[in-house]
Structure formats: structure tokens, C-alpha cells
C-alpha positions as CSV (number, residue, x, y, z in Angstrom):
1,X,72.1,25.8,64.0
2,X,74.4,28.3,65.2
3,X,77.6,27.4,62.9
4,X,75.1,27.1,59.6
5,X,73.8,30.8,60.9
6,X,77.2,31.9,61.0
7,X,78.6,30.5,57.7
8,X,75.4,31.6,56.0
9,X,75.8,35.0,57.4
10,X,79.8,35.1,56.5
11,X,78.9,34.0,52.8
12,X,76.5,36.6,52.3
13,X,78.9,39.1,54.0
14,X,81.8,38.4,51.8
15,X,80.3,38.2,48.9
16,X,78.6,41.5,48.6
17,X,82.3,42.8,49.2
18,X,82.8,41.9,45.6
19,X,79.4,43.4,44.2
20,X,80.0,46.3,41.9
21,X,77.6,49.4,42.2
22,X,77.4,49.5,46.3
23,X,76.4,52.7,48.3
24,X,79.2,54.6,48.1
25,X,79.7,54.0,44.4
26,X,75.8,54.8,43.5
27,X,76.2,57.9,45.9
28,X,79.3,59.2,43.6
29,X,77.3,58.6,40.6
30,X,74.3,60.8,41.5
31,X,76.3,63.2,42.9
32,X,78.1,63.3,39.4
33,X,74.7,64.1,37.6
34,X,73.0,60.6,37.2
35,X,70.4,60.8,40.5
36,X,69.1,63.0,42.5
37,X,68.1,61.3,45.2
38,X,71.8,61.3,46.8
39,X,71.6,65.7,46.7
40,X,68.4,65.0,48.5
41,X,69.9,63.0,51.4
42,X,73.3,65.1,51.6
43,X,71.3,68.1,51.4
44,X,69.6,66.5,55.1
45,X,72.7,65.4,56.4
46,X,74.9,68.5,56.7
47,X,76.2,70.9,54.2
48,X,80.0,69.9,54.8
49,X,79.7,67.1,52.4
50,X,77.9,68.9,50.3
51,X,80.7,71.4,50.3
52,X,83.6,68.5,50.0
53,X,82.1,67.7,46.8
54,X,82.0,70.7,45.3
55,X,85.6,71.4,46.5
56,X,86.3,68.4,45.7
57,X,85.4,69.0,42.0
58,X,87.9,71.6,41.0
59,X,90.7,69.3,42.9
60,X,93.0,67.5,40.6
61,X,93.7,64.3,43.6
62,X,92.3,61.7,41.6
63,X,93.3,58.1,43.0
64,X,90.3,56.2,44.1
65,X,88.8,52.4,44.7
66,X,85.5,53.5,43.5
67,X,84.6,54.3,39.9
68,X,83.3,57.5,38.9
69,X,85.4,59.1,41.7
70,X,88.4,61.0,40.0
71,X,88.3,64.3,40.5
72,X,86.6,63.9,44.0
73,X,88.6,65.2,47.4
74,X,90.0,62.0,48.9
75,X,88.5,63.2,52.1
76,X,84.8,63.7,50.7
77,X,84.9,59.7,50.0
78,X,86.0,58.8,53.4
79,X,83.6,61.0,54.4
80,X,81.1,58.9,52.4
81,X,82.5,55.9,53.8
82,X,82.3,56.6,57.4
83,X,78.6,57.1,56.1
84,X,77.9,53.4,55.7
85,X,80.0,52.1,57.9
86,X,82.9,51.5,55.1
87,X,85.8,53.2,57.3
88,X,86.4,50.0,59.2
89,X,88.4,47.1,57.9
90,X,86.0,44.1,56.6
91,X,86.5,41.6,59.5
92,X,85.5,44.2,62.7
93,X,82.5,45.1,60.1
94,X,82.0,41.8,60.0
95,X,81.8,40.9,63.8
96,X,80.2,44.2,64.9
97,X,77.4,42.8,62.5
98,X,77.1,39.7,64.0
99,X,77.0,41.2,68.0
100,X,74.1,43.3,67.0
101,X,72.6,40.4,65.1
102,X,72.8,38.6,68.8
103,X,70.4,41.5,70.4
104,X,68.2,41.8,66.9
105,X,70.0,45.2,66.2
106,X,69.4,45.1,62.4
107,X,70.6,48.5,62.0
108,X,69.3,51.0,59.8
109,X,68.0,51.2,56.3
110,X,70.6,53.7,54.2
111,X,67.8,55.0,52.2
112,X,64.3,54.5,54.3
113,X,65.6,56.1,57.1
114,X,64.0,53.4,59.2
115,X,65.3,50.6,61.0
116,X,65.8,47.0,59.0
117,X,64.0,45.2,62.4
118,X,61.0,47.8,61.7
119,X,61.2,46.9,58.2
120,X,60.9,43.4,58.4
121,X,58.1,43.2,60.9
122,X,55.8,45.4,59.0
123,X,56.8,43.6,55.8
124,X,56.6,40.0,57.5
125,X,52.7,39.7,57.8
126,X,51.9,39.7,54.7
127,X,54.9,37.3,53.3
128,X,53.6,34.9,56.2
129,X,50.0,34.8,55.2
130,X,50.8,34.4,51.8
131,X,53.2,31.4,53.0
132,X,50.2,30.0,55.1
133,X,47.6,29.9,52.7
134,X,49.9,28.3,50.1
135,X,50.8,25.5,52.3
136,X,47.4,24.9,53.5
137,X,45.8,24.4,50.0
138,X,48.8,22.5,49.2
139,X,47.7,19.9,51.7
140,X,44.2,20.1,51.5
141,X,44.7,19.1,47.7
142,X,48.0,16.6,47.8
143,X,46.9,14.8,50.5
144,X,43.4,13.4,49.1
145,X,44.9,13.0,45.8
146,X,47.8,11.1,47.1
147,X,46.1,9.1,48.9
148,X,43.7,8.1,46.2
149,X,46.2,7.4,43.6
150,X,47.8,5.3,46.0
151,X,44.4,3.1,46.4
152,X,44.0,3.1,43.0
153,X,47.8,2.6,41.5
154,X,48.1,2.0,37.8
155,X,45.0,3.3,36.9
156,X,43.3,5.6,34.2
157,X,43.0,7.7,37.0
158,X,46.5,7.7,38.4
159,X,48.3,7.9,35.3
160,X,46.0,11.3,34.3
161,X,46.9,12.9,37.7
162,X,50.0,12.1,37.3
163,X,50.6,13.7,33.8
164,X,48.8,16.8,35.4
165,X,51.3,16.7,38.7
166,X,54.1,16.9,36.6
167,X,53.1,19.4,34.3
168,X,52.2,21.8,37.2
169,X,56.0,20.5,38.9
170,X,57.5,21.7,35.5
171,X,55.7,25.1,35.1
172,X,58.2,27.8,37.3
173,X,55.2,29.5,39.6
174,X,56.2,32.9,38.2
175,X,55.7,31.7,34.9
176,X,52.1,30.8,36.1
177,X,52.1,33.8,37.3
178,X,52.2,35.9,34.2
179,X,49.3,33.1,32.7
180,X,47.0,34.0,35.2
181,X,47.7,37.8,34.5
182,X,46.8,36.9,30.9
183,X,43.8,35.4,31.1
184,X,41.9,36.7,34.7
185,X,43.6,40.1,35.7
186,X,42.8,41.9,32.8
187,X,46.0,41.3,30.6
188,X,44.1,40.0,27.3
189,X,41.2,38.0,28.4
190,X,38.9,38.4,31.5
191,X,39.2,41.3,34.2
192,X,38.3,39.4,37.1
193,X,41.0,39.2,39.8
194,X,42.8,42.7,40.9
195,X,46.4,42.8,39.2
196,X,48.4,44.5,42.3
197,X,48.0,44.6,46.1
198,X,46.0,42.7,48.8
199,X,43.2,45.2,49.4
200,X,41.2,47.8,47.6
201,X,41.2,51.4,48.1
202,X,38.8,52.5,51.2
203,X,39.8,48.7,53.0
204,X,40.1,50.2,56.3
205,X,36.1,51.8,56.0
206,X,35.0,47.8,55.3
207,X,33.2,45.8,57.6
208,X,34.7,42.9,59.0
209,X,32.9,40.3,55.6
210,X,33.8,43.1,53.5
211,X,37.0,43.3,53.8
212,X,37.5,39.5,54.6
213,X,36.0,39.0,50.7
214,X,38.1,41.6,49.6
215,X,41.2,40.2,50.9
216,X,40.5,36.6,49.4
217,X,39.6,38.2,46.2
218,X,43.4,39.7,46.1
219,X,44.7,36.6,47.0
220,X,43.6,34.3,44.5
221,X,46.1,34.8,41.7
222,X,49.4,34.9,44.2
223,X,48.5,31.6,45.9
224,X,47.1,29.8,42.6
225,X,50.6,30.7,41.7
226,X,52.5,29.2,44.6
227,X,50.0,26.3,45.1
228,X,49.9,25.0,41.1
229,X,54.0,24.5,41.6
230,X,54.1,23.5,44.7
231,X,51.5,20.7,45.3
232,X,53.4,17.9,43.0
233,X,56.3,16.8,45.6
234,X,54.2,16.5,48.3
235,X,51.3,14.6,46.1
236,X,53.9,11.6,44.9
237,X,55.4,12.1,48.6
238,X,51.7,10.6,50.2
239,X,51.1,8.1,47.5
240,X,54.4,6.6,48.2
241,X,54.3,6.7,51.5
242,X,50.7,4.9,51.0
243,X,52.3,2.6,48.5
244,X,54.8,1.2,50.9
245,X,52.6,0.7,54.1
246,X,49.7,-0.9,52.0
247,X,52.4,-4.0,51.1
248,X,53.3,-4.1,55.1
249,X,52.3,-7.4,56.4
250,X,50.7,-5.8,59.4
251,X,47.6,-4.5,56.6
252,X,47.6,-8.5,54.9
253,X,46.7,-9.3,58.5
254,X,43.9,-6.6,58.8
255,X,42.4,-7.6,55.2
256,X,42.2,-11.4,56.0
257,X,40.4,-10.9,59.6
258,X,38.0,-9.2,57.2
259,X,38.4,-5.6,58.2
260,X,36.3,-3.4,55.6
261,X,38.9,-1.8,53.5
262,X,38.3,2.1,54.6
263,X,39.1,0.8,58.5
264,X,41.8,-1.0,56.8
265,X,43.1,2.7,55.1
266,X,42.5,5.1,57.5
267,X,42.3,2.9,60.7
268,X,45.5,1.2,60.1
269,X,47.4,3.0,57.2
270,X,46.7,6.0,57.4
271,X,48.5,7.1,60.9
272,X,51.7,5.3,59.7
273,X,51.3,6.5,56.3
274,X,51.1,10.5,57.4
275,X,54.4,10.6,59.9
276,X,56.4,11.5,57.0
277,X,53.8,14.1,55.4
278,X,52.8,15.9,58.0
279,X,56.5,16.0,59.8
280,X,57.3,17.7,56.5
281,X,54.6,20.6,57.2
282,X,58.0,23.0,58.5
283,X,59.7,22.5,55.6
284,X,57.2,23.0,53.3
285,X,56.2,25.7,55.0
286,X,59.9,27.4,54.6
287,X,60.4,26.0,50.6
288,X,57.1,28.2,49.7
289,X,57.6,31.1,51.8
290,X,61.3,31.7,50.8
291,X,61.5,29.9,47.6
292,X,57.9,31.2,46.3
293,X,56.9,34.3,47.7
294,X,60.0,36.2,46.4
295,X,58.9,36.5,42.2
296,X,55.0,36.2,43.2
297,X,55.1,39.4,45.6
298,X,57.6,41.3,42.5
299,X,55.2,40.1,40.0
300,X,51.8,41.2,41.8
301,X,53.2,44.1,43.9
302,X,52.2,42.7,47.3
303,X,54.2,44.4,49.8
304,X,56.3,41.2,52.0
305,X,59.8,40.8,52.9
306,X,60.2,39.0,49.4
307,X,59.6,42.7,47.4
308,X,61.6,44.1,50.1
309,X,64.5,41.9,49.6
310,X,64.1,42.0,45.7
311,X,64.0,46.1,45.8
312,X,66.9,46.3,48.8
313,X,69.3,44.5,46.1
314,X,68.8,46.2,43.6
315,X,69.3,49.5,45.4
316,X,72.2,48.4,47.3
317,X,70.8,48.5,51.0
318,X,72.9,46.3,52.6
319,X,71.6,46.4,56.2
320,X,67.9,45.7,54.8
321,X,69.9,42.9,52.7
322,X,71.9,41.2,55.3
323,X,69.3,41.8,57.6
324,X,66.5,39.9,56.1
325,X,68.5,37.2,55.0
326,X,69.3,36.8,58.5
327,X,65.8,36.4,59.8
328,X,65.2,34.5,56.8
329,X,68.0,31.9,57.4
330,X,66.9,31.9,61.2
331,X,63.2,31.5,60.8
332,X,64.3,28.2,58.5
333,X,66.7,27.0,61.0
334,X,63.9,27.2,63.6
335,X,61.6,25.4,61.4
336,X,63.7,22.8,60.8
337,X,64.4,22.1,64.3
338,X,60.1,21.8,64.7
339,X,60.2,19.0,61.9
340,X,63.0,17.0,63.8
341,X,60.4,17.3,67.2
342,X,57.3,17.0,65.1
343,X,59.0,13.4,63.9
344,X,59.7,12.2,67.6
345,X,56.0,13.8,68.4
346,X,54.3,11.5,66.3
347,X,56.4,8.8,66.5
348,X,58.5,8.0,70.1
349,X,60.4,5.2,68.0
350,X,62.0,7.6,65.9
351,X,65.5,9.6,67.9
352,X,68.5,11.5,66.7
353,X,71.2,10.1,68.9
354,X,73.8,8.4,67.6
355,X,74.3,4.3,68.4
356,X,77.8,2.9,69.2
């Protein structure tokens, strides 16, 4: 876990030393007329700057690495660089990242003025819950329709389901997405289902039911989204598993001391059947909270680490960028660790060591 951290953390790092448009560059250009938001935040942090630029200006010293800079006082842009931490060389930026990393010293935001930690943890509920209640309705509906395609393999019924999987497998969930915008939030058909958001306006005055309803009424369209996509694998994943312990000799034995066939399924099967399934609840769990929630909470405005991530690359915010990709990367690291115990958990035969 610790060298896949690192490498996934030195990846990241390197390659947003290549990405055009960083802070320093987007600070230039609003200072040159194209923003305002960069007068605002100089304007805060100390009138010297402020005055560098200006000087700066009317100064003909005119080499710089960042475009948009001629004309700009040398001084002004390291300046600028000491800012966001851009007067070090890349390595010892690089380390001092990964020693505050070790004590969950995210650092701060360059344009929130809050720290990435604080960010994430207020953003982090509502990616989780969205993660939850996608994986629990994608059990809830894979496993009894595995299961029963599995009994009944080859028929009408299994070959319809399985058209229907793979036609949900092959629709992207953000292209679902925009569907169910169409036809129930209002887009060209029915206005049922609220288009932005997981609560109303007033929430916090709801009673307990009241806002309970309201939340689940929010929540429809984003986890329809996530579920419709996400239920497929996990669907052909029990029916095989079914499949190959129904051929076992150990269920031929069961059926000719003339078990009834349900004890035979779910008495016998069914425990053998599931080690694989439900060891794979971690990983699921990961694939739709990082894979999924990142268009669905863009597309319907909900307010997790996946809009959070989606807005902090677009504006450049490193720390928030690096820093939830961190906790990202480590929450699925973890995870994966949980499926490797869950296996021995539920089945003692299984280990990991290796056998001379």
C-alpha cells in the first residue's frame, strides 16, 4: 500500500508540472485585465505586490517562464511564486508534500482560504452517502436477479435480463443522467424529481420524516444514475458464481438424497456461491464512489468531493487537487485491504502467503 500511495502521489505530482494555465500563470492573466478575482486577493494580501505590478508595468525586463508575463518586474513573479509555494525546486516541493501528507496536513486551498483537510471532510458526507446508497441498491437488485438467472439458465427469462443488463452496462451513467433530466426533472417532459441539490430550501426547519422524504426525493435521479450502470457486472458476477457451484458434485449429492431444491440453493449453494460477491462489496463500493460520483455530483450540483475535485481542476487549486486525490487513493487502498480480510473472513481456506 505504501509504495502504490507514493507512486500514485509522485504521478499526480509530476504531471501537473507540465499543466499549462497553473496559479501563477492565471494570477498574471487577471492581473493583466482578464479576472478580477486575483485584484481582490492581492488587494488582501498586502499592497507591495500590488505595487510590484504596477512598477512592474512600466519596466522593460521582460524574460519570463510564464506566458502573459513580459513586461512584469522579475521580482513581482517570484513574489507570486513564493505565494504558492513555487520558489522551491520540484523535488523538496515534492517531499515537503508528502511529510505533511504523513500528519494529514493537506495544506490550504489558494482560493477558499480554507484548509484542503476542512474541505474534504465537509465535502465527504455527502460523496459517501451517495456511494452507499448506490451500492446497496446495486446488491439488493444484482443479487436476486443473479441468482434467478442462474436457476433458470437459458431461458426466456434469462436471455431478456440479459439483453436489459447489457444495455444498462453500455449506457455511460452520466449519459443516463442527462435522460432522467429529460424526462422527470423538468427538462421536456415531467417535473417530478428536483434538478439540483440534496435538500429544499427551509431543510433545517423540517421535522425529522420531513426532511428524511425530502432527502430521498433529491436522491432519486443521482443514484438511478449510478445504480442503472453499475448493477450489470455484479448481476453476471452471481449468476456465474451460481452457475459453477450448481455443477459441483457436492449439490448432485444433495439432489439425489432428495433435498427440496430451495434447501438445495440456499442451504448448500448459496454460502459458497456469495464468497466472491459479497468479498467484492469494498471494491464496489470504491468503483462507484470514485468512478461514479465524479459526473453525477457535476451534472446535478450535489456538493461532494467529486464537484470539488471537478471545480479545483479547473481552477488550478493544487493543494485541494493533490489533496483529495490523496485521500481518494488512500480510502481505496484501505478498502482493498478489507476485501483481502473479508475473503479469509468468510472463508479460513482462502490465505495470501506465498507456497514454496
Amino acid at each position: 500500500m505504501i509504495p502504490t500511495l507514493l507512486g500514485i502521489m509522485l504521478v499526480s505530482f509530476v504531471i501537473i508540472q507540465f499543466v499549462p494555465g497553473g496559479p501563477v500563470e492565471k494570477m498574471i492573466a487577471e492581473l493583466q485585465g482578464h479576472g478580477t478575482s486575483a485584484t481582490a486577493r492581492l488587494s488582501g494580501g498586502g499592497g507591495d505586490m500590488g505595487g510590484a505590478m504596477s512598477g512592474g508595468q512600466s519596466s522593460a525586463r521582460q524574460n519570463s517562464n510564464y506566458k502573459g508575463a513580459q513586461g512584469l518586474d522579475p521580482e513581482f513573479i517570484k513574489e507570486l511564486e513564493a505565494m504558492y509555494g513555487f520558489d522551491k525546486p520540484t523535488h523538496v516541493r515534492f517531499l515537503d508534500m508528502i511529510g505533511n501528507y504523513l500528519t494529514f496536513n493537506l495544506g490550504d486551498s489558494y482560493y477558499r482560504d480554507v484548509g484542503v483537510l476542512e474541505l474534504v471532510l465537509e465535502k465527504m458526507p455527502v460523496s459517501i452517502s451517495l456511494g452507499l446508497w448506490s451500492t446497496l441498491l446495486i446488491y439488493l437488485i444484482s443479487i436476486p436477479l443473479g441468482i434467478r438467472k442462474a436457476v433458470h439458465d437459458g431461458s426466456r427469462f434469462d436471455i431478456w435480463t440479459s439483453v436489459t443488463v447489457f444495455v444498462g452496462y453500455a449506457i455511460p451513467s452520466f449519459m443516463f443522467a442527462i435522460l432522467l433530466i429529460i424526462l422527470f426533472a423538468g427538462g421536456r417532459y415531467w417535473d417530478i424529481f428536483p434538478l439540483r441539490g440534496l435538500s429544499s430550501d427551509g431543510w433545517e426547519d423540517m421535522s425529522m420524516i420531513e426532511a428524511a422524504l425530502d432527502y430521498a426525493w433529491h436522491i432519486v435521479l443521482p443514484t438511478a444514475a449510478m445504480v442503472v450502470s453499475g448493477f450489470a457486472s455484479l448481476t453476471m458476477l452471481t449468476k456465474n458464481s451460481f452457475l459453477d457451484e450448481i455443477g459441483k458434485q457436492y449439490v448432485l449429492t444433495a439432489r439425489a438424497k432428495g433435498l427440496p431444491e430451495n434447501k438445495v440453493l440456499y442451504g448448500h449453494i448459496f454460502r459458497n456461491a456469495m464468497l466472491i460477491v459479497i468479498a467484492g462489496f469494498p471494491a464496489l463500493f470504491i468503483s462507484v464512489f470514485f468512478t461514479g460520483s465524479l459526473l453525477i455530483e457535476v451534472i446535478f450540483s450535489l456538493d461532494g468531493l467529486g464537484l470539488l475535485s471537478y471545480e479545483s481542476i479547473i481552477n488550478r487549486d493544487y493543494p485541494v487537487v493533490l489533496g483529495t486525490l490523496y485521500i481518494f487513493s488512500l480510502m481505496s487502498l484501505v478498502m482493498h485491504l478489507l476485501r483481502d480480510l473479508v475473503y479469509v473472513w468468510i472463508d479460513p481456506r482462502i490465505d495470501f502467503e506465498s507456497r514454496g
